[in-house]
CSV table of C-alpha atoms and ligand atoms in Angstrom, one decimal:
chain,number,residue,atom,x,y,z
A,221,MET,CA,118.6,92.0,104.7
A,222,LEU,CA,118.8,95.4,103.6
A,223,ARG,CA,115.1,96.1,103.8
A,224,ASP,CA,114.5,94.2,107.2
A,225,PHE,CA,117.5,96.6,108.5
A,226,PHE,CA,115.8,100.1,107.5
A,227,ILE,CA,112.0,98.6,107.9
A,228,GLY,CA,113.7,97.7,111.8
A,229,LEU,CA,115.0,101.6,112.1
A,230,SER,CA,111.6,102.4,110.8
A,231,GLN,CA,109.7,101.5,113.6
A,232,ASN,CA,112.6,102.6,116.3
A,233,GLN,CA,110.8,105.3,118.6
A,234,LEU,CA,114.0,106.1,120.1
A,235,LEU,CA,115.7,107.1,116.9
A,236,ASN,CA,112.7,108.5,115.7
A,237,ASN,CA,112.7,111.4,118.4
A,238,ALA,CA,116.3,111.6,117.8
A,239,ALA,CA,115.8,112.4,114.2
A,240,LYS,CA,113.1,115.1,115.1
A,241,LYS,CA,115.4,117.4,116.7
A,242,TYR,CA,117.8,117.3,113.6
A,243,GLY,CA,115.5,118.9,111.1
A,244,LEU,CA,115.7,117.2,107.9
A,245,LYS,CA,118.9,115.0,107.6
A,246,LEU,CA,120.3,112.3,106.1
A,247,GLY,CA,119.2,113.6,102.4
A,248,ALA,CA,115.9,113.4,103.8
A,249,GLN,CA,115.0,117.4,102.2
A,250,SER,CA,115.5,115.7,98.8
A,251,VAL,CA,112.2,113.9,99.5
A,252,VAL,CA,110.4,115.7,102.0
A,253,ALA,CA,108.8,118.9,101.2
A,254,GLY,CA,109.5,120.8,104.2
A,255,THR,CA,108.8,120.9,107.9
A,256,ASN,CA,105.8,123.1,107.8
A,257,ILE,CA,102.5,124.1,106.0
A,258,GLU,CA,104.1,127.1,104.1
A,259,GLU,CA,107.5,125.0,102.7
A,260,ALA,CA,104.4,122.1,101.8
A,261,ILE,CA,102.2,124.4,100.1
A,262,GLN,CA,105.3,126.3,98.1
A,263,SER,CA,106.2,122.8,97.1
A,264,ILE,CA,102.3,122.1,95.9
A,265,LYS,CA,102.5,125.0,93.9
A,266,GLU,CA,105.6,124.5,91.9
A,267,LEU,CA,104.2,121.0,91.1
A,268,ASN,CA,101.0,122.6,90.0
A,269,ALA,CA,102.7,125.1,87.6
A,270,HIS,CA,103.7,121.8,85.9
A,271,GLY,CA,99.6,120.6,85.5
A,272,ILE,CA,100.9,118.1,88.7
A,273,SER,CA,98.2,117.5,91.4
A,274,CYS,CA,99.3,117.0,94.7
A,275,THR,CA,98.4,114.6,97.3
A,276,VAL,CA,99.1,115.8,101.2
A,277,ASP,CA,100.5,114.3,104.0
A,278,ASN,CA,101.4,115.7,107.2
A,279,LEU,CA,103.9,113.5,108.3
A,280,GLY,CA,103.8,111.0,111.8
A,281,GLU,CA,102.5,107.4,112.6
A,282,PHE,CA,102.0,104.9,115.6
A,283,VAL,CA,101.2,107.8,117.6
A,284,LEU,CA,100.0,106.6,121.2
A,285,LYS,CA,99.2,109.5,123.2
A,286,LYS,CA,95.9,111.7,122.7
A,287,GLU,CA,97.6,114.7,122.4
A,288,GLU,CA,99.3,114.0,119.8
A,289,ALA,CA,97.0,112.2,117.5
A,290,THR,CA,94.8,115.3,118.7
A,291,ALA,CA,97.8,118.1,117.5
A,292,ALA,CA,97.8,115.7,114.4
A,293,LYS,CA,94.5,116.4,113.7
A,294,LYS,CA,94.8,120.2,114.3
A,295,GLN,CA,97.5,120.5,111.9
A,296,ILE,CA,95.4,118.1,109.0
A,297,LEU,CA,92.8,120.6,109.5
A,298,GLN,CA,95.4,123.8,109.0
A,299,VAL,CA,96.6,122.3,105.8
A,300,ILE,CA,92.7,122.1,104.5
A,301,GLU,CA,92.7,125.2,105.3
A,302,ALA,CA,96.0,126.4,103.6
A,303,ILE,CA,94.9,124.3,100.6
A,304,HIS,CA,91.7,125.9,100.6
A,305,ASP,CA,93.5,129.8,101.1
A,306,ASN,CA,95.9,129.5,98.3
A,307,GLN,CA,93.3,127.6,95.9
A,308,VAL,CA,96.1,124.8,94.5
A,309,ASP,CA,95.3,122.1,93.2
A,310,ALA,CA,95.8,119.2,96.3
A,311,HIS,CA,93.8,116.9,98.6
A,312,ILE,CA,94.7,115.1,101.7
A,313,SER,CA,96.5,111.4,103.0
A,314,LEU,CA,96.9,110.5,106.1
A,315,LYS,CA,97.6,107.5,108.3
A,316,PRO,CA,95.0,106.4,110.8
A,317,THR,CA,97.5,105.3,113.4
A,318,GLN,CA,98.5,108.9,113.5
A,319,LEU,CA,94.9,109.6,114.3
A,320,GLY,CA,94.8,107.4,117.6
A,321,LEU,CA,93.8,104.3,116.1
A,322,ASP,CA,96.6,102.3,118.5
A,323,ILE,CA,94.5,104.5,121.0
A,324,ASP,CA,91.1,104.3,120.9
A,325,TYR,CA,89.3,103.0,117.7
A,326,ASP,CA,86.2,105.7,118.5
A,327,PHE,CA,88.7,108.7,118.9
A,328,CYS,CA,90.3,108.2,115.8
A,329,LEU,CA,87.2,108.0,114.3
A,330,ASP,CA,86.0,110.8,115.2
A,331,ASN,CA,89.4,112.8,114.7
A,332,LEU,CA,88.7,111.5,111.2
A,333,ARG,CA,85.0,112.5,110.7
A,334,GLU,CA,86.4,116.0,111.5
A,335,ILE,CA,88.9,116.0,109.0
A,336,VAL,CA,86.6,114.8,106.4
A,337,GLY,CA,84.0,116.9,107.4
A,338,LYS,CA,86.0,119.6,107.0
A,339,ALA,CA,87.6,118.9,103.6
A,340,SER,CA,83.8,118.0,101.9
A,341,GLN,CA,83.1,121.8,103.2
A,342,TYR,CA,85.7,122.3,100.4
A,343,ASN,CA,85.1,119.8,97.9
A,344,LEU,CA,88.5,118.3,98.7
A,345,PHE,CA,88.8,114.5,99.0
A,346,VAL,CA,90.4,111.9,102.0
A,347,ASN,CA,93.1,109.4,101.3
A,348,ILE,CA,93.4,107.0,104.2
A,349,ASP,CA,96.7,105.1,103.8
A,350,MET,CA,97.1,101.6,104.5
A,351,GLU,CA,99.9,101.0,106.6
A,352,ASP,CA,101.0,97.2,107.9
A,353,PHE,CA,98.5,94.3,108.2
A,354,ARG,CA,97.2,94.8,112.1
A,355,HIS,CA,95.9,97.9,111.1
A,356,LEU,CA,94.3,96.5,108.2
A,357,PRO,CA,90.9,95.5,109.7
A,358,PRO,CA,89.7,98.6,111.6
A,359,THR,CA,91.3,101.0,108.5
A,360,PHE,CA,88.4,99.3,106.2
A,361,LYS,CA,86.0,99.9,109.4
A,362,LEU,CA,86.9,103.2,109.9
A,363,LEU,CA,86.2,103.9,106.3
A,364,ASP,CA,83.2,101.9,106.0
A,365,ASP,CA,82.0,104.6,109.1
A,366,VAL,CA,83.0,107.6,107.6
A,367,SER,CA,81.9,106.5,104.4
A,368,MET,CA,77.8,106.8,105.4
A,369,GLU,CA,78.2,110.2,106.1
A,370,TYR,CA,80.4,111.1,103.4
A,371,ASP,CA,81.7,110.7,99.8
A,372,ASN,CA,84.9,112.5,99.6
A,373,VAL,CA,87.1,109.6,100.8
A,374,GLY,CA,88.8,106.4,99.3
A,375,THR,CA,92.5,104.4,100.6
A,376,VAL,CA,94.5,102.3,99.8
A,377,ILE,CA,95.1,98.6,98.3
A,378,GLN,CA,98.1,96.7,98.8
A,379,ALA,CA,98.7,94.3,96.3
A,380,TYR,CA,101.2,92.1,98.2
A,381,PHE,CA,98.6,90.3,99.9
A,382,HIS,CA,96.6,87.3,98.7
A,383,ASN,CA,93.7,88.2,99.5
A,384,ALA,CA,93.9,92.3,97.4
A,385,LEU,CA,91.5,91.8,94.8
A,386,GLU,CA,88.6,90.3,96.8
A,387,TYR,CA,89.6,93.6,98.8
A,388,LEU,CA,89.5,95.7,95.7
A,389,GLU,CA,86.1,94.5,94.9
A,390,LYS,CA,84.5,94.9,98.0
A,391,TYR,CA,85.6,98.8,97.1
A,392,GLN,CA,85.2,98.8,93.7
A,393,ASN,CA,82.3,102.0,94.4
A,394,PHE,CA,85.7,104.3,96.0
A,395,ARG,CA,88.2,106.1,94.7
A,396,ILE,CA,91.2,103.5,95.0
A,397,ARG,CA,94.9,103.7,95.3
A,398,LEU,CA,97.2,100.6,94.1
A,399,VAL,CA,100.0,100.3,95.6
A,400,LYS,CA,103.0,97.6,95.5
A,401,GLY,CA,102.8,97.4,99.5
A,402,ALA,CA,105.9,99.3,102.1
A,403,TYR,CA,105.7,96.7,105.1
A,404,LYS,CA,107.0,93.8,106.2
A,405,GLU,CA,104.3,91.1,106.1
A,406,SER,CA,104.8,86.9,106.9
A,407,GLU,CA,104.2,84.4,104.1
A,408,GLU,CA,101.4,83.4,105.1
A,409,ILE,CA,99.0,86.2,103.9
A,410,ALA,CA,101.6,87.9,101.8
A,411,TYR,CA,103.7,87.8,98.8
A,412,GLN,CA,107.5,87.7,99.2
A,413,GLU,CA,108.8,88.0,95.7
A,414,LYS,CA,108.9,90.7,93.6
A,415,ALA,CA,107.8,88.4,89.9
A,416,ASP,CA,104.4,87.6,92.1
A,417,ILE,CA,103.5,91.5,94.0
A,418,ASP,CA,104.2,92.7,90.6
A,419,ALA,CA,101.9,90.0,88.4
A,420,ASN,CA,99.6,90.4,91.5
A,421,TYR,CA,99.4,94.2,90.9
A,422,ILE,CA,98.8,94.6,87.1
A,423,LYS,CA,95.9,92.1,88.3
A,424,LEU,CA,94.1,94.4,90.3
A,425,ILE,CA,95.3,97.4,88.1
A,426,GLU,CA,93.2,95.9,85.6
A,427,TRP,CA,90.6,94.6,86.9
A,428,HIS,CA,89.5,98.1,88.8
A,429,LEU,CA,90.6,100.3,85.7
A,430,LEU,CA,87.7,97.5,84.1
A,431,ASN,CA,85.6,97.8,87.0
A,432,GLY,CA,86.1,100.9,89.6
A,433,LYS,CA,85.2,104.4,90.2
A,434,PHE,CA,88.8,106.1,89.8
A,435,THR,CA,92.3,104.2,89.7
A,436,SER,CA,95.5,105.7,90.9
A,437,ILE,CA,98.1,103.7,90.1
A,438,ALA,CA,100.6,104.8,92.7
A,439,THR,CA,104.3,103.1,91.4
A,440,HIS,CA,107.7,104.6,90.0
A,441,ASP,CA,108.0,101.1,88.2
A,442,HIS,CA,108.4,102.1,84.3
A,443,ARG,CA,107.2,99.0,83.6
A,444,ILE,CA,104.1,98.6,85.4
A,445,ILE,CA,103.5,102.2,83.6
A,446,ASN,CA,104.2,101.2,80.2
A,447,HIS,CA,102.0,98.2,80.4
A,448,VAL,CA,98.8,100.3,82.3
A,449,LYS,CA,99.0,103.2,78.6
A,450,LYS,CA,98.6,100.0,76.5
A,451,PHE,CA,95.9,99.0,78.3
A,452,VAL,CA,93.9,101.8,78.6
A,453,GLN,CA,94.7,102.3,74.9
A,454,LYS,CA,93.4,99.0,74.0
A,455,HIS,CA,90.5,98.8,76.1
A,456,ASN,CA,89.5,102.3,75.6
A,457,ILE,CA,89.6,103.7,79.2
A,458,PRO,CA,89.2,107.6,78.9
A,459,ASN,CA,92.0,109.6,80.8
A,460,ASP,CA,89.9,111.2,83.7
A,461,LYS,CA,88.6,107.2,85.1
A,462,PHE,CA,92.8,106.7,86.7
A,463,GLU,CA,95.6,108.7,87.4
A,464,PHE,CA,99.6,108.0,87.8
A,465,GLN,CA,100.7,108.7,91.4
A,466,MET,CA,104.7,108.6,92.6
A,467,LEU,CA,106.1,109.8,96.0
A,468,TYR,CA,107.8,113.6,95.7
A,469,GLY,CA,110.8,114.1,95.1
A,470,PHE,CA,111.1,110.0,93.1
A,471,ARG,CA,111.5,110.0,89.5
A,472,LYS,CA,110.9,113.9,88.6
A,473,ASP,CA,111.8,113.5,85.0
A,474,LEU,CA,109.1,110.9,84.6
A,475,GLN,CA,106.6,112.2,86.7
A,476,LEU,CA,107.0,115.7,84.1
A,477,LYS,CA,106.9,113.7,81.4
A,478,LEU,CA,103.4,112.4,82.0
A,479,ALA,CA,101.5,115.1,82.9
A,480,SER,CA,103.4,116.5,79.6
A,481,GLU,CA,102.0,113.4,78.1
A,482,GLY,CA,97.7,114.2,79.1
A,483,PHE,CA,97.8,111.9,82.1
A,484,LEU,CA,96.5,112.8,85.2
A,485,PHE,CA,99.6,113.4,87.9
A,486,CYS,CA,99.1,113.1,91.4
A,487,THR,CA,102.6,114.1,93.5
A,488,TYR,CA,102.6,112.3,97.2
A,489,VAL,CA,103.6,115.7,99.6
A,490,PRO,CA,104.8,114.6,102.6
A,491,PHE,CA,105.9,117.0,104.8
A,492,GLY,CA,106.8,117.9,108.9
A,493,GLN,CA,108.9,117.5,111.4
A,494,ASP,CA,108.0,113.5,112.0
A,495,TRP,CA,110.1,112.2,108.2
A,496,TYR,CA,112.1,109.9,109.9
A,497,GLY,CA,109.8,106.6,109.8
A,498,TYR,CA,108.8,107.9,106.0
A,499,PHE,CA,112.3,107.8,104.6
A,500,MET,CA,113.6,104.6,106.2
A,501,ARG,CA,110.8,103.0,104.3
A,502,ARG,CA,112.2,104.5,101.3
A,503,LEU,CA,115.4,103.9,102.1
A,504,ALA,CA,114.0,99.8,102.3
A,505,GLU,CA,112.3,100.0,99.1
A,506,ARG,CA,115.0,101.0,97.1
A,507,PRO,CA,118.6,100.7,98.6
A,508,GLN,CA,120.0,102.9,95.6
A,509,ASN,CA,118.2,106.0,97.7
A,510,LEU,CA,121.3,105.5,100.0
A,511,ASN,CA,122.7,108.3,97.5
A,512,LEU,CA,120.9,110.4,99.4
A,513,VAL,CA,122.2,109.8,102.4
A,514,ALA,CA,125.7,109.6,100.8
A,515,LYS,CA,125.3,112.6,99.8
A,516,GLN,CA,125.0,114.5,103.3
A,517,VAL,CA,127.3,111.7,104.9
A,518,PHE,CA,130.2,114.3,105.8
A,519,ASN,CA,127.9,116.2,107.7
A,520,LYS,CA,128.6,115.9,112.0
A,521,LYS,CA,124.8,115.2,113.0
A,522,THR,CA,124.2,113.1,110.4
A,523,ASN,CA,127.0,111.1,110.8
A,524,THR,CA,126.0,110.7,114.9
A,525,ILE,CA,122.3,109.5,113.6
A,526,ILE,CA,123.5,107.0,111.2
A,527,GLY,CA,125.8,105.8,113.5
A,528,VAL,CA,123.1,105.7,116.9
A,529,ALA,CA,121.3,103.6,113.9
A,530,ALA,CA,123.8,101.0,113.0
A,531,GLY,CA,124.2,100.9,116.7
A,532,ALA,CA,120.7,100.5,117.8
A,533,PHE,CA,119.8,97.8,115.1
A,534,ILE,CA,123.1,95.5,115.8
A,535,LEU,CA,122.2,95.7,119.3
A,536,GLY,CA,118.9,94.7,118.6
A,537,ARG,CA,119.8,92.2,116.3
A,538,LEU,CA,122.1,90.7,119.8
A,539,THR,CA,119.3,91.0,121.7
A,540,LYS,CA,116.9,88.8,120.3
A,541,SER,CA,119.5,86.3,119.4
A,542,GLN,CA,120.8,86.0,122.9
A,543,LYS,CA,117.0,85.5,123.9
A,544,LYS,CA,116.7,83.2,121.2
A,545,LYS,CA,119.5,81.1,122.8
A,546,ARG,CA,118.3,82.1,126.5
A,547,LYS,CA,115.2,80.0,125.5
B,26,FAD,C1,101.7,108.2,95.8
B,26,FAD,C2,102.4,107.0,96.7
B,26,FAD,C3,101.6,106.3,97.5
B,26,FAD,C4,101.8,105.2,98.3
B,26,FAD,N1,101.1,104.8,99.1
B,26,FAD,C5,101.4,103.8,100.2
B,26,FAD,C6,100.2,103.8,101.0
B,26,FAD,O1,99.3,103.7,101.6
B,26,FAD,N2,100.7,102.1,101.9
B,26,FAD,C7,101.4,101.3,101.5
B,26,FAD,O2,101.8,100.2,101.7
B,26,FAD,N3,102.4,101.7,100.6
B,26,FAD,C8,102.2,102.5,99.8
B,26,FAD,N4,103.2,103.5,98.7
B,26,FAD,C9,104.3,102.4,98.8
B,26,FAD,C10,104.6,101.3,97.9
B,26,FAD,O3,103.3,100.0,98.2
B,26,FAD,C11,106.1,100.8,97.4
B,26,FAD,O4,105.9,100.2,98.6
B,26,FAD,C12,106.6,101.5,96.6
B,26,FAD,O5,105.9,102.6,96.2
B,26,FAD,C13,107.5,100.9,95.8
B,26,FAD,O6,107.1,100.3,95.1
B,26,FAD,P1,107.3,101.0,93.2
B,26,FAD,O7,105.9,100.5,92.6
B,26,FAD,O8,107.3,102.3,93.2
B,26,FAD,O9,108.6,100.0,92.5
B,26,FAD,P2,109.6,99.4,93.2
B,26,FAD,O10,108.9,97.5,93.2
B,26,FAD,O11,109.9,99.9,94.1
B,26,FAD,O12,110.7,99.5,91.7
B,26,FAD,C14,110.3,98.5,90.6
B,26,FAD,C15,111.2,99.0,89.6
B,26,FAD,O13,111.4,100.5,88.9
B,26,FAD,C16,112.1,101.5,88.7
B,26,FAD,N5,112.4,102.5,90.2
B,26,FAD,C17,111.7,102.0,91.2
B,26,FAD,N6,111.7,103.3,92.1
B,26,FAD,C18,112.9,104.2,91.0
B,26,FAD,C19,113.6,105.4,90.9
B,26,FAD,N7,113.3,106.2,92.1
B,26,FAD,N8,114.3,105.6,90.0
B,26,FAD,C20,114.4,105.0,89.1
B,26,FAD,N9,113.5,104.2,88.6
B,26,FAD,C21,112.7,103.1,89.7
B,26,FAD,C22,113.4,100.0,89.1
B,26,FAD,O14,113.6,99.8,88.1
B,26,FAD,C23,112.6,99.4,89.9
B,26,FAD,O15,113.4,97.9,89.8
B,26,FAD,C24,103.0,104.2,98.0
B,26,FAD,C25,103.6,104.7,97.3
B,26,FAD,C26,103.3,106.1,96.2
B,26,FAD,C27,104.1,106.1,94.7
């Protein structure tokens, strides 16, 4: 219920626009590395100093205007320049819907090609993040198309999908990030129970560690991480064949511990003004993250956003149930 609440909020365009005006609020500043490139680079330098590499996400998604997608592309190109100029250990993560996937496939592909091309000049990797199921086939197609020209590109496979292993086998020779999956998907296509998702996640990780090119294991789940540590030891899988990834601001102690133990570690560093949808998904995953909000809750503007958010959600629910009744 709470998960649905925050996923519902994450897709609310009105609230997204309102949130942009307020800057980083609701506790988002602890999990978003600033609103501009300079602040993001500063955060990356701090993580690099602890032996942690970074993947940088210029926040934004579900863009429906060409100007906005073009602006996002330009911003990502600037991030690439900034990574190069500052000689920091970082690469790019991006979302296809930010580059116009919902507007026109070829337009999005051109944007992506320009970014991957620029990154390849500096030998930087580009990860295409995976969004909801609707965008899965065109996202794989983007990867197919762009990888005909460039090899510095990979994607994400979400363990909650029944078909995840098939996708993984198909993309065996790519650098792949494995995750549990962050969106709400139907039971026809995706596991709903945590135990089933975790079991499939472990199956994928083991398969890719044994058969794949390079595996990014992106999770905050210490049980999965401990399992991986034992598995790589048992199968003599060298440390340069995989890395652990976590999101910026989450389980900082564990991030530092894994890096200090000699594992490759990469932190996902989101930045920008479009933080709202990202932040709501984090609340959906782990309601305990509400602690971050609670710390901010006595701030006046924050109260306004929370009030509007709750109001919009309840109104949305009421309208839906009224519509159902009318039918
Ligand atoms: C680097 C990165 C990139 C991602 N990219 C994508 C993507 O492209 N597409 C996509 O759909 N999803 C993506 N995700 C999100 C992912 O799919 C999951 O929704 C998210 O990571 C939550 O699942 P989890 O594996 O971290 O563990 P969960 O199942 O959320 O948690 C398992 C257990 O771990 C412990 N735990 C978890 N978080 C914490 C914490 N903060 N503090 C203390 N204990 C904790 C708790 O014991 C919890 O019960 C990404 C995640 C990461 C880390």
